[in-house]
Amino acid sequence: MINVLVADDELPAIEELAFLLGKDERIGTIHRASSGNEALRALETEAVDAVFLDIHMPAVSGLDIARVISRSSRPPAVVFVTADEDCALEAFELAAVDYLLKPVRAERLARSVGRISELIRDGGNAPEMITVDQGGTTRMIRRDDVTYVQAQGDYARLHTADASYLIRVPLADLEQQWADAGFIRVHRSYLVALSHVTHLKLGAARPSVMVEAAELPISRRHLPSVREKLEATRIRPQA
């Protein structure tokens, strides 16, 4: 069970987030704090695995709390909750596990809890982050949120469950850089994350792969390497 602390200077926001967290069977005790100082006191007295911090609290902000947490020998996972994206870059520089925008959606919150579970299980390894520009705003996204990448000339479009982002990096470069992270080339125009693959049609007249809700073609050229990759990940009985 994951014990959490919810900190926000607005009581309705605390109660709404606590309500949503309480519906998740992975969540244990939910502590509440209505100010930054109260949150710091709670962190000193309670055993907390993760904190959900509003960024814009008066006096002691969520970023201030995260800086204190970062100096701890066993820091809890940090998730920022805010109404804007202005502090996303600084938030992830502080090794935030996630960055939630208000109003928080239940399915998006469930993904954050899953990330916290992964972080605890993996021993605290920080997620790989990518800087992208969107509409004049710099955003940080997690690489493991990228479901597939689409070639667009000398650019590549990163697709996630929520949006897509154009970056000035050729697909061939990403293929090399992200091979160890579970991304494989299935077509001259597509690179897919194996962890997000839901269905494969390898024996069909037109082989394809389902990544979330997108069906992408597998070219004849790349079909053997896709088969080889899948064979390497196949679970076999012990001898």
C-alpha positions as CSV (number, residue, x, y, z in Angstrom):
1,M,0.0,0.0,0.0
2,I,1.2,3.5,-0.8
3,N,0.8,6.1,1.9
4,V,0.4,9.6,0.5
5,L,0.3,13.2,1.6
6,V,-1.9,15.7,-0.2
7,A,-0.9,19.4,0.2
8,D,-3.0,22.3,-1.1
9,D,-4.0,25.6,0.3
10,E,-7.6,25.1,-1.0
11,L,-9.6,22.7,1.0
12,P,-12.0,21.6,-1.8
13,A,-9.0,20.7,-3.9
14,I,-7.6,18.6,-1.1
15,E,-10.8,16.7,-0.5
16,E,-11.4,16.1,-4.3
17,L,-7.9,14.7,-4.7
18,A,-8.2,12.6,-1.5
19,F,-11.5,11.3,-2.7
20,L,-10.1,10.1,-6.0
21,L,-7.0,8.6,-4.4
22,G,-9.2,6.8,-1.9
23,K,-10.9,4.9,-4.7
24,D,-7.5,3.4,-5.8
25,E,-6.9,0.1,-4.1
26,R,-3.1,0.7,-4.2
27,I,-3.4,3.7,-1.9
28,G,-3.2,3.3,1.9
29,T,-3.3,6.2,4.4
30,I,-4.0,9.6,3.0
31,H,-2.6,12.5,5.0
32,R,-3.7,16.1,4.4
33,A,-2.0,19.5,4.7
34,S,-3.5,22.9,3.9
35,S,-0.2,24.8,3.7
36,G,3.4,24.3,2.9
37,N,4.5,24.5,6.5
38,E,1.9,22.0,7.5
39,A,3.1,19.6,4.8
40,L,6.7,19.9,6.0
41,R,5.6,19.0,9.6
42,A,3.6,16.0,8.3
43,L,6.7,14.8,6.4
44,E,8.7,14.9,9.6
45,T,6.1,12.9,11.6
46,E,4.4,10.5,9.1
47,A,5.7,7.7,7.0
48,V,4.9,8.9,3.5
49,D,5.7,7.1,0.2
50,A,4.5,9.9,-2.1
51,V,3.4,13.5,-1.9
52,F,0.9,15.3,-4.2
53,L,1.9,19.0,-4.0
54,D,0.0,22.1,-5.2
55,I,2.7,24.3,-6.7
56,H,1.3,27.7,-5.9
57,M,0.8,27.7,-2.1
58,P,1.6,30.9,-0.3
59,A,4.8,31.3,1.9
60,V,6.1,27.7,1.3
61,S,5.3,26.5,-2.2
62,G,5.2,23.0,-3.6
63,L,8.5,23.6,-5.3
64,D,10.0,24.7,-1.9
65,I,8.8,21.5,-0.4
66,A,10.2,19.4,-3.3
67,R,13.6,21.0,-2.7
68,V,13.5,20.0,0.9
69,I,12.5,16.5,0.0
70,S,15.3,16.2,-2.5
71,R,17.8,16.5,0.3
72,S,16.3,13.6,2.2
73,S,18.2,10.3,2.3
74,R,14.9,8.4,1.4
75,P,12.7,11.0,-0.4
76,P,9.1,10.2,-1.1
77,A,7.9,10.3,-4.7
78,V,6.8,13.8,-5.8
79,V,3.7,14.6,-8.0
80,F,2.9,18.2,-8.7
81,V,-0.7,19.3,-9.0
82,T,-1.4,22.7,-10.5
83,A,-3.7,24.7,-12.7
84,D,-1.0,25.7,-15.2
85,E,2.2,24.4,-16.9
86,D,4.5,27.4,-16.2
87,C,6.6,25.4,-13.7
88,A,6.8,22.1,-15.6
89,L,10.5,22.4,-16.5
90,E,11.6,23.3,-12.9
91,A,9.3,20.6,-11.5
92,F,11.0,17.8,-13.5
93,E,14.4,19.2,-12.7
94,L,13.4,18.4,-9.1
95,A,12.8,14.8,-10.2
96,A,9.1,14.9,-10.1
97,V,7.4,11.6,-10.9
98,D,4.5,13.4,-12.6
99,Y,2.8,16.8,-13.2
100,L,-1.0,16.8,-13.0
101,L,-3.1,19.7,-14.3
102,K,-6.3,20.7,-12.5
103,P,-9.0,19.6,-12.7
104,V,-7.4,16.2,-12.1
105,R,-9.1,13.3,-14.1
106,A,-9.4,9.9,-12.4
107,E,-7.8,8.0,-15.2
108,R,-4.8,10.4,-15.3
109,L,-4.4,10.1,-11.5
110,A,-4.4,6.3,-11.8
111,R,-1.5,6.6,-14.2
112,S,0.4,8.7,-11.6
113,V,-0.2,6.1,-8.9
114,G,1.1,3.4,-11.3
115,R,4.2,5.5,-11.9
116,I,4.7,5.8,-8.1
117,S,4.4,2.0,-7.8
118,E,7.0,1.5,-10.5
119,L,9.3,3.9,-8.9
120,I,9.1,2.2,-5.5
121,R,9.5,-1.2,-7.2
122,D,12.5,-0.1,-9.2
123,G,14.3,1.4,-6.2
124,G,13.8,5.1,-7.0
125,N,15.1,5.4,-10.6
126,A,14.0,8.8,-12.0
127,P,12.0,8.6,-15.2
128,E,13.7,9.7,-18.5
129,M,12.4,13.1,-19.5
130,I,12.2,14.8,-22.9
131,T,12.0,18.5,-23.5
132,V,9.5,19.5,-26.2
133,D,8.1,22.8,-27.5
134,Q,4.4,23.2,-28.0
135,G,2.8,26.5,-29.0
136,G,5.7,28.6,-27.6
137,T,5.7,26.7,-24.3
138,T,8.4,24.3,-23.2
139,R,7.1,21.1,-21.8
140,M,8.7,18.1,-20.2
141,I,7.2,14.7,-21.0
142,R,8.2,11.2,-19.9
143,R,9.8,9.0,-22.6
144,D,7.7,6.1,-21.3
145,D,4.6,8.0,-22.2
146,V,5.6,8.0,-25.9
147,T,3.6,5.2,-27.6
148,Y,5.0,5.6,-31.1
149,V,7.1,8.0,-33.2
150,Q,6.2,9.1,-36.7
151,A,8.7,10.4,-39.2
152,Q,8.0,13.8,-40.7
153,G,10.9,14.7,-42.9
154,D,13.9,15.8,-40.8
155,Y,11.5,15.9,-37.8
156,A,9.8,13.3,-35.7
157,R,6.3,13.4,-34.1
158,L,6.1,11.9,-30.6
159,H,2.7,10.4,-29.9
160,T,1.4,10.0,-26.4
161,A,-2.1,9.0,-25.1
162,D,-3.0,12.7,-24.7
163,A,-1.2,14.6,-27.4
164,S,1.6,14.7,-30.0
165,Y,4.8,16.7,-30.2
166,L,7.0,17.6,-33.1
167,I,10.8,17.5,-32.4
168,R,13.7,18.3,-34.7
169,V,15.3,14.9,-34.6
170,P,15.2,12.4,-37.5
171,L,13.5,9.1,-36.8
172,A,16.8,7.2,-37.6
173,D,18.5,9.0,-34.8
174,L,15.8,8.1,-32.3
175,E,15.8,4.5,-33.5
176,Q,19.5,4.3,-32.4
177,Q,19.1,6.3,-29.2
178,W,16.0,4.6,-27.9
179,A,16.7,1.0,-28.9
180,D,17.6,0.1,-25.3
181,A,14.4,1.7,-24.0
182,G,12.2,-0.8,-25.9
183,F,11.5,1.1,-29.1
184,I,11.7,-0.8,-32.4
185,R,11.4,0.2,-36.0
186,V,8.4,-1.4,-37.8
187,H,8.3,0.8,-40.9
188,R,10.3,3.5,-42.5
189,S,7.8,6.0,-41.0
190,Y,7.2,4.5,-37.6
191,L,9.1,3.6,-34.4
192,V,6.9,1.9,-31.7
193,A,7.3,1.3,-27.9
194,L,6.9,-2.4,-27.2
195,S,5.4,-1.6,-23.8
196,H,2.5,0.1,-25.5
197,V,1.8,-2.6,-28.1
198,T,-1.7,-4.2,-27.6
199,H,-2.0,-6.4,-30.7
200,L,0.0,-7.7,-33.6
201,K,-1.0,-9.1,-37.0
202,L,2.2,-10.7,-38.3
203,G,0.8,-13.4,-40.5
204,A,-1.8,-11.2,-42.3
205,A,-1.5,-10.0,-45.9
206,R,-0.8,-6.6,-44.5
207,P,1.1,-7.0,-41.2
208,S,0.3,-4.3,-38.6
209,V,0.7,-3.4,-35.0
210,M,-1.8,-1.9,-32.7
211,V,-0.3,0.8,-30.4
212,E,-3.0,2.1,-28.1
213,A,-5.8,3.1,-30.5
214,A,-3.5,3.4,-33.6
215,E,-3.0,0.6,-36.2
216,L,0.4,1.0,-37.8
217,P,1.8,-0.9,-40.8
218,I,4.8,-3.3,-40.5
219,S,6.9,-3.2,-43.7
220,R,8.3,-6.4,-45.3
221,R,11.8,-5.0,-44.7
222,H,11.2,-4.7,-40.9
223,L,9.0,-7.8,-40.4
224,P,11.9,-10.2,-39.7
225,S,13.4,-7.9,-37.0
226,V,10.0,-7.4,-35.4
227,R,9.6,-11.2,-35.3
228,E,13.1,-11.6,-33.8
229,K,12.4,-9.0,-31.2
230,L,9.1,-10.7,-30.1
231,E,10.8,-14.1,-30.0
232,A,13.4,-12.8,-27.7
233,T,10.7,-11.5,-25.3
234,R,8.6,-14.7,-25.4
235,I,8.0,-16.4,-22.1
236,R,9.0,-20.1,-22.2
237,P,8.6,-22.9,-19.6
238,Q,11.6,-23.9,-17.6
239,A,13.5,-27.0,-18.7
